[in-house]
mmCIF file of C-alpha atoms in Angstrom:
data_model
loop_
_atom_site.group_PDB
_atom_site.id
_atom_site.type_symbol
_atom_site.label_atom_id
_atom_site.label_comp_id
_atom_site.label_asym_id
_atom_site.label_seq_id
_atom_site.Cartn_x
_atom_site.Cartn_y
_atom_site.Cartn_z
ATOM 1 C CA UNK A 156 -0.201 0.204 -0.195
ATOM 2 C CA UNK A 157 1.141 2.959 -1.281
ATOM 3 C CA UNK A 158 1.293 6.197 1.554
ATOM 4 C CA UNK A 159 0.465 9.825 -0.001
ATOM 5 C CA UNK A 160 3.210 11.730 0.374
ATOM 6 C CA UNK A 161 1.581 13.967 2.697
ATOM 7 C CA UNK A 162 0.681 11.277 5.069
ATOM 8 C CA UNK A 163 3.920 10.229 5.864
ATOM 9 C CA UNK A 164 5.208 12.082 8.638
ATOM 10 C CA UNK A 165 1.822 11.051 10.761
ATOM 11 C CA UNK A 166 2.294 7.369 9.949
ATOM 12 C CA UNK A 167 5.379 8.006 11.040
ATOM 13 C CA UNK A 168 5.162 9.829 14.202
ATOM 14 C CA UNK A 169 2.627 6.693 14.974
ATOM 15 C CA UNK A 170 5.124 4.342 14.297
ATOM 16 C CA UNK A 171 7.430 6.057 16.421
ATOM 17 C CA UNK A 172 5.262 6.233 19.399
ATOM 18 C CA UNK A 173 3.807 2.496 19.352
ATOM 19 C CA UNK A 174 7.560 1.131 19.060
ATOM 20 C CA UNK A 175 8.454 3.302 21.981
ATOM 21 C CA UNK A 176 5.920 1.533 24.096
ATOM 22 C CA UNK A 177 6.697 -1.525 22.650
ATOM 23 C CA UNK A 178 10.125 -0.818 23.824
ATOM 24 C CA UNK A 179 9.282 -0.039 27.198
ATOM 25 C CA UNK A 180 7.413 -2.919 27.474
ATOM 26 C CA UNK A 181 10.557 -4.840 26.191
ATOM 27 C CA UNK A 182 8.474 -6.899 23.799
ATOM 28 C CA UNK A 183 10.643 -7.539 21.073
ATOM 29 C CA UNK A 184 8.312 -6.622 17.861
ATOM 30 C CA UNK A 185 8.032 -4.942 14.373
ATOM 31 C CA UNK A 186 5.705 -2.641 13.287
ATOM 32 C CA UNK A 187 3.839 -2.352 9.586
ATOM 33 C CA UNK A 188 0.919 -0.760 7.919
ATOM 34 C CA UNK A 189 -1.975 -2.538 8.090
ATOM 35 C CA UNK A 190 -3.688 -2.370 4.846
ATOM 36 C CA UNK A 191 -7.250 -3.316 6.651
ATOM 37 C CA UNK A 192 -7.659 -0.503 8.557
ATOM 38 C CA UNK A 193 -5.411 2.140 6.739
ATOM 39 C CA UNK A 194 -8.506 3.837 4.965
ATOM 40 C CA UNK A 195 -7.205 6.624 2.469
ATOM 41 C CA UNK A 196 -10.333 8.085 0.602
ATOM 42 C CA UNK A 197 -9.935 8.640 -3.771
ATOM 43 C CA UNK A 198 -8.958 12.411 -3.205
ATOM 44 C CA UNK A 199 -6.174 10.893 -0.838
ATOM 45 C CA UNK A 200 -7.701 12.081 2.095
ATOM 46 C CA UNK A 201 -6.672 10.193 5.007
ATOM 47 C CA UNK A 202 -9.912 8.552 7.787
ATOM 48 C CA UNK A 203 -8.148 6.241 9.317
ATOM 49 C CA UNK A 204 -3.995 4.351 10.178
ATOM 50 C CA UNK A 205 -3.873 1.026 10.655
ATOM 51 C CA UNK A 206 -0.615 -0.289 12.012
ATOM 52 C CA UNK A 207 -0.232 -4.098 12.769
ATOM 53 C CA UNK A 208 2.649 -5.138 15.396
ATOM 54 C CA UNK A 209 4.818 -8.680 14.517
ATOM 55 C CA UNK A 210 6.585 -10.779 16.621
ATOM 56 C CA UNK A 211 7.160 -13.705 18.482
ATOM 57 C CA UNK A 212 4.634 -15.084 21.471
ATOM 58 C CA UNK A 213 2.433 -11.609 20.706
ATOM 59 C CA UNK A 214 -0.561 -13.193 22.451
ATOM 60 C CA UNK A 215 -0.052 -11.735 25.634
ATOM 61 C CA UNK A 216 -0.288 -8.132 23.856
ATOM 62 C CA UNK A 217 -3.967 -9.164 22.528
ATOM 63 C CA UNK A 218 -5.381 -10.588 26.027
ATOM 64 C CA UNK A 219 -8.923 -11.611 26.915
ATOM 65 C CA UNK A 220 -11.073 -10.397 23.746
ATOM 66 C CA UNK A 221 -8.387 -8.158 22.438
ATOM 67 C CA UNK A 222 -8.667 -5.947 25.623
ATOM 68 C CA UNK A 223 -4.998 -5.162 25.622
ATOM 69 C CA UNK A 224 -4.620 -4.312 22.458
ATOM 70 C CA UNK A 225 -7.529 -2.211 23.105
ATOM 71 C CA UNK A 226 -5.517 -0.158 25.696
ATOM 72 C CA UNK A 227 -2.784 -0.025 23.355
ATOM 73 C CA UNK A 228 -4.451 1.530 21.034
ATOM 74 C CA UNK A 229 -5.891 3.734 23.621
ATOM 75 C CA UNK A 230 -2.797 4.997 24.777
ATOM 76 C CA UNK A 231 -1.389 5.495 21.533
ATOM 77 C CA UNK A 232 -4.297 7.569 20.054
ATOM 78 C CA UNK A 233 -3.985 10.039 23.387
ATOM 79 C CA UNK A 234 -0.083 9.974 22.845
ATOM 80 C CA UNK A 235 -1.042 11.155 19.466
ATOM 81 C CA UNK A 236 -3.674 13.723 19.913
ATOM 82 C CA UNK A 237 -1.831 15.219 22.582
ATOM 83 C CA UNK A 238 1.086 15.630 20.620
ATOM 84 C CA UNK A 239 -0.006 16.435 17.314
ATOM 85 C CA UNK A 240 -3.282 17.305 17.151
ATOM 86 C CA UNK A 241 -4.600 14.599 15.164
ATOM 87 C CA UNK A 242 -7.625 14.005 15.631
ATOM 88 C CA UNK A 243 -8.518 10.427 13.632
ATOM 89 C CA UNK A 244 -8.488 7.192 14.141
ATOM 90 C CA UNK A 245 -5.493 4.605 14.744
ATOM 91 C CA UNK A 246 -6.211 0.838 14.595
ATOM 92 C CA UNK A 247 -3.616 -1.302 16.071
ATOM 93 C CA UNK A 248 -3.889 -4.612 14.743
ATOM 94 C CA UNK A 249 -1.344 -7.312 16.709
ATOM 95 C CA UNK A 250 -0.331 -10.258 14.113
ATOM 96 C CA UNK A 251 -3.586 -9.792 11.854
ATOM 97 C CA UNK A 252 -6.121 -10.849 15.005
ATOM 98 C CA UNK A 253 -8.529 -8.192 14.355
ATOM 99 C CA UNK A 254 -8.220 -8.303 10.658
ATOM 100 C CA UNK A 255 -9.188 -12.250 10.682
ATOM 101 C CA UNK A 256 -11.720 -12.008 13.591
ATOM 102 C CA UNK A 257 -13.309 -9.202 11.376
ATOM 103 C CA UNK A 258 -13.615 -11.104 8.440
ATOM 104 C CA UNK A 259 -15.139 -13.836 10.746
ATOM 105 C CA UNK A 260 -17.673 -11.725 11.811
ATOM 106 C CA UNK A 261 -18.840 -9.920 8.650
ATOM 107 C CA UNK A 262 -19.113 -13.649 7.291
ATOM 108 C CA UNK A 263 -20.723 -14.500 10.772
ATOM 109 C CA UNK A 264 -22.930 -11.236 9.776
ATOM 110 C CA UNK A 265 -24.760 -12.449 6.719
ATOM 111 C CA UNK A 266 -25.466 -16.464 7.901
ATOM 112 C CA UNK A 267 -27.169 -14.816 10.793
ATOM 113 C CA UNK A 268 -29.115 -12.633 8.679
ATOM 114 C CA UNK A 269 -30.204 -14.902 6.488
ATOM 115 C CA UNK A 270 -31.315 -16.930 9.003
ATOM 116 C CA UNK A 271 -33.598 -14.208 10.715
ATOM 117 C CA UNK A 272 -34.680 -13.353 7.739
ATOM 118 C CA UNK A 273 -35.664 -17.018 7.007
ATOM 119 C CA UNK A 274 -37.303 -17.490 10.163
ATOM 120 C CA UNK A 275 -38.907 -14.321 10.554
ATOM 121 C CA UNK A 276 -37.693 -14.001 14.672
ATOM 122 C CA UNK A 277 -35.222 -11.974 15.903
ATOM 123 C CA UNK A 278 -31.641 -13.166 16.927
ATOM 124 C CA UNK A 279 -29.774 -11.506 19.600
ATOM 125 C CA UNK A 280 -25.198 -12.389 19.184
ATOM 126 C CA UNK A 281 -22.943 -13.161 22.148
ATOM 127 C CA UNK A 282 -21.843 -9.706 23.792
ATOM 128 C CA UNK A 283 -19.221 -8.405 22.050
ATOM 129 C CA UNK A 284 -16.289 -5.223 22.623
ATOM 130 C CA UNK A 285 -17.699 -1.970 20.734
ATOM 131 C CA UNK A 286 -15.270 -2.478 18.050
ATOM 132 C CA UNK A 287 -16.531 -5.628 16.660
ATOM 133 C CA UNK A 288 -20.265 -4.405 16.722
ATOM 134 C CA UNK A 289 -19.303 -1.676 14.979
ATOM 135 C CA UNK A 290 -17.826 -4.575 12.139
ATOM 136 C CA UNK A 291 -21.246 -6.299 12.230
ATOM 137 C CA UNK A 292 -23.101 -3.125 12.318
ATOM 138 C CA UNK A 293 -21.555 -1.635 9.301
ATOM 139 C CA UNK A 294 -21.964 -5.070 7.289
ATOM 140 C CA UNK A 295 -25.678 -5.290 7.352
ATOM 141 C CA UNK A 296 -26.307 -1.210 7.399
ATOM 142 C CA UNK A 297 -27.766 -1.890 3.232
ATOM 143 C CA UNK A 298 -29.087 -5.436 4.288
ATOM 144 C CA UNK A 299 -32.425 -5.469 2.369
ATOM 145 C CA UNK A 300 -34.418 -7.616 4.898
ATOM 146 C CA UNK A 301 -32.753 -7.077 8.111
ATOM 147 C CA UNK A 302 -32.133 -5.072 11.018
ATOM 148 C CA UNK A 303 -29.363 -4.004 13.543
ATOM 149 C CA UNK A 304 -29.643 -2.569 17.512
ATOM 150 C CA UNK A 305 -27.233 -3.164 19.885
ATOM 151 C CA UNK A 306 -28.995 -3.504 23.407
ATOM 152 C CA UNK A 307 -27.591 -3.863 26.995
ATOM 153 C CA UNK A 308 -24.167 -1.862 29.014
ATOM 154 C CA UNK A 309 -20.936 -2.022 29.323
ATOM 155 C CA UNK A 310 -19.370 -5.931 29.172
ATOM 156 C CA UNK A 311 -22.742 -7.475 28.692
ATOM 157 C CA UNK A 312 -23.792 -4.771 25.297
ATOM 158 C CA UNK A 313 -24.898 -7.023 22.541
ATOM 159 C CA UNK A 314 -26.395 -6.685 19.001
ATOM 160 C CA UNK A 315 -29.818 -7.706 18.240
ATOM 161 C CA UNK A 316 -30.682 -8.698 14.751
ATOM 162 C CA UNK A 317 -34.517 -8.226 13.995
ATOM 163 C CA UNK A 318 -36.203 -8.712 11.153
ATOM 164 C CA UNK A 319 -37.802 -5.722 9.103
ATOM 165 C CA UNK A 320 -40.792 -8.163 7.969
ATOM 166 C CA UNK A 321 -41.466 -9.492 11.401
ATOM 167 C CA UNK A 322 -43.326 -13.187 10.852
ATOM 168 C CA UNK A 323 -47.455 -12.774 10.866
ATOM 169 C CA UNK A 324 -48.950 -14.638 13.468
ATOM 170 C CA UNK A 325 -52.195 -16.023 11.718
ATOM 171 C CA UNK A 326 -55.627 -15.439 13.803
ATOM 172 C CA UNK A 327 -57.857 -17.234 11.176
ATOM 173 C CA UNK A 328 -57.957 -20.050 13.443
ATOM 174 C CA UNK A 329 -59.782 -18.011 16.053
ATOM 175 C CA UNK A 330 -62.356 -17.167 13.987
ATOM 176 C CA UNK A 331 -64.567 -20.084 14.286
ATOM 177 C CA UNK A 332 -65.227 -19.413 18.192
ATOM 178 C CA UNK A 333 -67.764 -16.897 17.659
ATOM 179 C CA UNK A 334 -68.176 -13.895 19.869
ATOM 180 C CA UNK A 335 -71.099 -13.157 21.912
ATOM 181 C CA UNK A 336 -73.644 -11.315 20.223
ATOM 182 C CA UNK A 337 -74.188 -8.182 21.371
ATOM 183 C CA UNK A 338 -77.863 -7.589 22.773
ATOM 184 C CA UNK A 339 -78.075 -11.333 24.798
ATOM 185 C CA UNK A 340 -76.676 -10.008 28.077
ATOM 186 C CA UNK A 341 -80.045 -8.620 29.356
ATOM 187 C CA UNK A 342 -82.362 -10.070 31.830
ATOM 188 C CA UNK A 343 -83.609 -13.643 30.821
ATOM 189 C CA UNK B 226 7.787 -0.459 34.820
ATOM 190 C CA UNK B 227 8.750 3.228 35.876
ATOM 191 C CA UNK B 228 9.955 3.943 32.151
ATOM 192 C CA UNK B 229 6.997 3.051 30.775
ATOM 193 C CA UNK B 230 4.567 5.186 33.230
ATOM 194 C CA UNK B 231 6.890 7.979 32.887
ATOM 195 C CA UNK B 232 6.792 7.805 29.220
ATOM 196 C CA UNK B 233 2.836 7.572 28.545
ATOM 197 C CA UNK B 234 2.231 9.926 31.233
ATOM 198 C CA UNK B 235 4.692 12.670 30.098
ATOM 199 C CA UNK B 236 3.279 11.977 26.828
ATOM 200 C CA UNK B 237 -0.782 12.985 27.764
ATOM 201 C CA UNK B 238 -0.022 16.063 30.169
ATOM 202 C CA UNK B 239 0.147 19.630 29.871
ATOM 203 C CA UNK B 240 3.135 19.943 32.559
ATOM 204 C CA UNK B 241 5.298 17.091 31.867
ATOM 205 C CA UNK B 242 8.014 18.737 34.195
ATOM 206 C CA UNK B 243 5.712 17.938 37.265
ATOM 207 C CA UNK B 244 5.500 14.509 36.436
ATOM 208 C CA UNK B 245 7.283 12.109 38.604
ATOM 209 C CA UNK B 246 7.176 8.125 39.496
ATOM 210 C CA UNK B 247 8.083 6.740 42.444
ATOM 211 C CA UNK B 248 8.955 2.484 42.401
ATOM 212 C CA UNK B 249 8.876 0.113 45.726
ATOM 213 C CA UNK B 250 9.770 -3.126 45.283
ATOM 214 C CA UNK B 251 8.259 -5.395 48.616
ATOM 215 C CA UNK B 252 7.448 -8.757 48.427
ATOM 216 C CA UNK B 253 3.844 -8.443 47.373
ATOM 217 C CA UNK B 254 5.398 -7.203 43.643
ATOM 218 C CA UNK B 255 6.296 -3.671 42.355
ATOM 219 C CA UNK B 256 3.987 -0.220 43.355
ATOM 220 C CA UNK B 257 4.435 2.690 41.027
ATOM 221 C CA UNK B 258 3.546 6.237 42.687
ATOM 222 C CA UNK B 259 2.549 8.498 40.045
ATOM 223 C CA UNK B 260 2.389 12.522 40.604
ATOM 224 C CA UNK B 261 1.181 14.896 38.030
ATOM 225 C CA UNK B 262 0.062 18.318 38.105
ATOM 226 C CA UNK B 263 -2.999 19.146 40.132
ATOM 227 C CA UNK B 264 -4.576 20.063 36.391
ATOM 228 C CA UNK B 265 -3.218 17.137 34.582
ATOM 229 C CA UNK B 266 -4.523 14.435 37.027
ATOM 230 C CA UNK B 267 -8.066 14.436 35.239
ATOM 231 C CA UNK B 268 -6.205 13.635 31.849
ATOM 232 C CA UNK B 269 -3.859 10.519 33.672
ATOM 233 C CA UNK B 270 -7.311 9.150 34.968
ATOM 234 C CA UNK B 271 -8.968 9.522 32.034
ATOM 235 C CA UNK B 272 -13.422 9.283 32.485
ATOM 236 C CA UNK B 273 -14.541 6.405 33.501
ATOM 237 C CA UNK B 274 -10.667 5.870 34.561
ATOM 238 C CA UNK B 275 -10.127 4.432 31.213
ATOM 239 C CA UNK B 276 -6.737 5.992 30.800
ATOM 240 C CA UNK B 277 -5.618 4.832 34.008
ATOM 241 C CA UNK B 278 -6.886 0.946 33.276
ATOM 242 C CA UNK B 279 -5.261 1.519 29.942
ATOM 243 C CA UNK B 280 -1.400 1.741 31.855
ATOM 244 C CA UNK B 281 -2.287 -0.747 34.294
ATOM 245 C CA UNK B 282 -2.977 -3.472 31.503
ATOM 246 C CA UNK B 283 0.250 -2.322 29.819
ATOM 247 C CA UNK B 284 1.810 -2.525 32.734
ATOM 248 C CA UNK B 285 0.460 -6.150 33.529
ATOM 249 C CA UNK B 286 1.570 -7.774 30.379
ATOM 250 C CA UNK B 287 5.122 -6.414 31.601
ATOM 251 C CA UNK B 288 5.263 -7.902 34.619
ATOM 252 C CA UNK B 289 3.369 -11.267 34.014
ATOM 253 C CA UNK B 290 6.796 -11.264 31.952
ATOM 254 C CA UNK B 291 8.927 -10.491 34.722
ATOM 255 C CA UNK B 292 6.829 -12.417 36.634
ATOM 256 C CA UNK B 293 5.939 -10.136 39.222
ATOM 257 C CA UNK B 294 2.622 -7.911 40.152
ATOM 258 C CA UNK B 295 2.453 -4.222 39.554
ATOM 259 C CA UNK B 296 0.257 -1.771 41.575
ATOM 260 C CA UNK B 297 -0.501 1.628 40.243
ATOM 261 C CA UNK B 298 -1.154 4.356 42.483
ATOM 262 C CA UNK B 299 -2.274 8.293 41.078
ATOM 263 C CA UNK B 300 -1.364 10.548 44.237
#
């Protein structure tokens, strides 16, 4: 991926901050540009910086449900915004973990959407971090037959996929029971 | 341990000169005492303690590798 000249310094800066943190954590690792999470528009407009960390035994840096990776991302974003007025998202990946997870989530989202469409009943997913919920919302944003929304708070926040046309409950069997007729409830 | 907290703290406060970190080791592990200017306290803690939490998570990675425990106190 070719980074336009005018954005190279901000990439360089983000990379230096991340490398500095990794060195202080005494983790031997290298940093490369993540093509998946770097977003450059057609007019060379930059809307996201993606960096991927490579090295041995980096599971410790990913953490449970990617929490450690998110902490690292949080710190890099803070340092960048404080030191360089840089306000765009910076996405930190480790060994392509997030990239694979996102691809898996997109496939899962499509599959679940088909199920919800066929059965016409809502489906509630497992709780997921904000970043992963966003991937699902985006994957199904243009879906013609289902809607997505998040419910719950904090760590328990999860996505519900709802059909746009819910199942129609057939009431016709009830019609064979006739309603009590008017006027019969008076005196005998 | 100390250098990691010092670097992060100095990089996000308005008054880096007021940042100091004291490191103590006892049988329970390492305790880090972070001091910053009063005006910068909020910046170090973050909303709902998010930044302090992120720093603790990164410290834990380093502590796990060194097979010790680390506590971060913001004074």
